[in-house]
Amino acid sequence: MTMSMKPIRAICLSICIGASMSAHGAEPAVSQWAHPGADGKLIYRTTPAGDRIMDFSFAGYMGGGVAIPDVPVKKTVMPGGPNDDTAAIQAAIDEVSAMPLKDGFRGAVLLAPGTFMCSKPINITASGVVLRGSGGEGNSQTTIKLTGNPHLAISVKAPAAPRGRGAAPAAKGEAFESAQTSIADQYVPSGVSSFKVADAAGFSVGDWIAIRRPVTDAWIKFMHMDDLVRDEKPQTWIRAGTFTTTERKIAAISGNTITLDVPLSDSFDARYLNPPGTAVLKIRPPAELSQVGIESLHIESPPQPINHDQPHFQALRISGQDCWARNLVIDETMNSVGVTGRRVTLSRVAVNRKIDHTGSSKPAEFAPDGTQILLDRCTVTANNVWFSATGSGHSGPVVLLNCTFHGKSAAESHQRWSTGLLYDNCQAPQGEIEMRNRGSMGSGHGWTMGWGVIWNCTAKDFIIQNPPGAVNWMIGCIGQSQSAARPFDKEPKLPEGTIDSMGTPVGPKSLYLTQLEERLGKQGLRNIGY
């Protein structure tokens, strides 16, 4: 193992911000955008249109504030010495995967202490299965040592995960009747949970819905994304005629007003979305794996002094809902951890690279590309990477809480209009945290993030910019705020984001934990180790 988990353990909520507060006075500052009122509950300032910082507390396993379970062991696998262990591990997983579900779980496969040589991916394709090592470090460490041709170490994904929408044919034996309407409000602010539709008939409490926000020529022009050029060739930010999708569950219906289970991370302005307007469709529940965990492992790759465009070893991909990974130490992989789906927690996952990545295009060591994703006390130690990078068109909440990034690299929103990202008490002492317009970089990444928040973070540099019609907030942060033009343009410098209390941390220390406690009480904090 090349790095220990000690950097993770060294970072906690009180240490991260407490030292900074002592340097700036005993009392934290107060943000105008979110601060406790007389009753202790948060008061939010809104924009003139009604937008506000969203409630991020729904991010994480089971929607936040729920303890990750300790699933009983059903199979134990011993290391096979110099032999390839992939088949033995896979056989144990397949055996547990065939067991019946009981309260949502089948059981855990335990890997004994020692080194397991793996030349192929380990695949979990059934719900309710946990792959658990005996430890990510120390005398009981379990190491998955990647050998052979470059490959992914562990994949969590259903063999086929249809996500039927609208009037698509139902699966065999599955009754489904779709309903469709459109948003009737002229403007729906970011951060709210309710909106009016043209006709709520056909919808019921408990239904899953897809809110389809159209990408129109008018919106693209309003965002100044219609003139991207690279190497004298036009670049496409997001293609007109497509749409971005937010999936939610209906919590209440009153007349034609629908209330959602989780707030919206984007705004909906009819001036730029009509025609055709924003559609609201009843959909089938997402057919994804659930209740799958990866725990207490060390994953080790051969050193990779290469560009990520070449074949390379990767650590973990999770595509599911109500899944988790915790207590992992990952050495020398590249594009290490990717998450899609919803309600997923990564807790105390450390990615370490001693060998620098080569080339200007960088790998993303964490890629939180779903919704209700929580990265809690995760770390990256590496140069010339993206510590964390979001993909295209994802709706939050996505939260990075008490994460620490070492090296000359950046954590950033990476491309093409995702919304609802929170950096909360994150540290990048040698690096950057960015929410910006990437212009023609990466074939037209353009505006990468709207309605994002950087809260009580420390970094060498920040680049935070406000997109047209949206806000990105930086509150209580320590570091240098940099103004910048769109990449490949010298001028003009784009407007900086909405900056509050720069250089002085604010109270409450953690936005996410405060929102979580307000919603679920102190037990919600205890359930996730706070």
mmCIF file of C-alpha atoms in Angstrom, residues 71 74 93-109 123-131 155-161 286-293 319-324:
data_model
loop_
_atom_site.group_PDB
_atom_site.id
_atom_site.type_symbol
_atom_site.label_atom_id
_atom_site.label_comp_id
_atom_site.label_asym_id
_atom_site.label_seq_id
_atom_site.Cartn_x
_atom_site.Cartn_y
_atom_site.Cartn_z
ATOM 1 C CA VAL A 71 -24.872 -7.111 6.346
ATOM 2 C CA LYS A 74 -22.653 -15.668 3.845
ATOM 3 C CA ILE A 93 -20.540 -13.370 -5.329
ATOM 4 C CA ASP A 94 -22.653 -15.342 -7.792
ATOM 5 C CA GLU A 95 -23.590 -17.861 -5.104
ATOM 6 C CA VAL A 96 -24.733 -15.135 -2.705
ATOM 7 C CA SER A 97 -26.479 -13.341 -5.578
ATOM 8 C CA ALA A 98 -28.644 -16.439 -6.085
ATOM 9 C CA MET A 99 -29.824 -16.443 -2.457
ATOM 10 C CA PRO A 100 -33.293 -15.025 -1.677
ATOM 11 C CA LEU A 101 -33.687 -11.438 -0.591
ATOM 12 C CA LYS A 102 -34.519 -10.908 3.057
ATOM 13 C CA ASP A 103 -35.387 -7.356 4.061
ATOM 14 C CA GLY A 104 -33.622 -6.167 0.925
ATOM 15 C CA PHE A 105 -30.355 -8.078 1.462
ATOM 16 C CA ARG A 106 -28.888 -11.402 0.385
ATOM 17 C CA GLY A 107 -25.623 -11.322 2.281
ATOM 18 C CA ALA A 108 -21.962 -10.349 2.263
ATOM 19 C CA VAL A 109 -18.947 -12.001 0.667
ATOM 20 C CA ASN A 123 -18.982 -7.970 -11.152
ATOM 21 C CA ILE A 124 -21.939 -7.540 -8.806
ATOM 22 C CA THR A 125 -25.150 -7.782 -10.836
ATOM 23 C CA ALA A 126 -27.768 -8.522 -8.142
ATOM 24 C CA SER A 127 -29.276 -6.370 -5.420
ATOM 25 C CA GLY A 128 -28.607 -6.960 -1.741
ATOM 26 C CA VAL A 129 -24.989 -8.149 -2.096
ATOM 27 C CA VAL A 130 -21.998 -6.725 -0.217
ATOM 28 C CA LEU A 131 -18.325 -7.305 -1.058
ATOM 29 C CA SER A 155 -18.354 -3.157 -11.229
ATOM 30 C CA VAL A 156 -21.757 -2.747 -9.566
ATOM 31 C CA LYS A 157 -24.361 -2.773 -12.319
ATOM 32 C CA ALA A 158 -27.459 -4.686 -13.309
ATOM 33 C CA PRO A 159 -27.019 -6.788 -16.472
ATOM 34 C CA ALA A 160 -29.774 -4.668 -18.042
ATOM 35 C CA ALA A 161 -31.315 -1.630 -16.376
ATOM 36 C CA PRO A 286 -35.972 3.202 -11.789
ATOM 37 C CA ALA A 287 -34.946 -0.422 -12.375
ATOM 38 C CA GLU A 288 -31.504 -0.347 -10.803
ATOM 39 C CA LEU A 289 -29.523 -2.432 -8.385
ATOM 40 C CA SER A 290 -30.077 -1.520 -4.755
ATOM 41 C CA GLN A 291 -28.553 -2.229 -1.350
ATOM 42 C CA VAL A 292 -25.099 -3.098 -2.704
ATOM 43 C CA GLY A 293 -21.981 -2.195 -0.757
ATOM 44 C CA SER A 319 -24.633 2.186 -11.026
ATOM 45 C CA GLY A 320 -27.559 1.779 -8.664
ATOM 46 C CA GLN A 321 -29.689 3.265 -5.929
ATOM 47 C CA ASP A 322 -29.265 3.076 -2.167
ATOM 48 C CA CYS A 323 -25.732 1.726 -2.523
ATOM 49 C CA TRP A 324 -22.469 2.582 -0.793
#
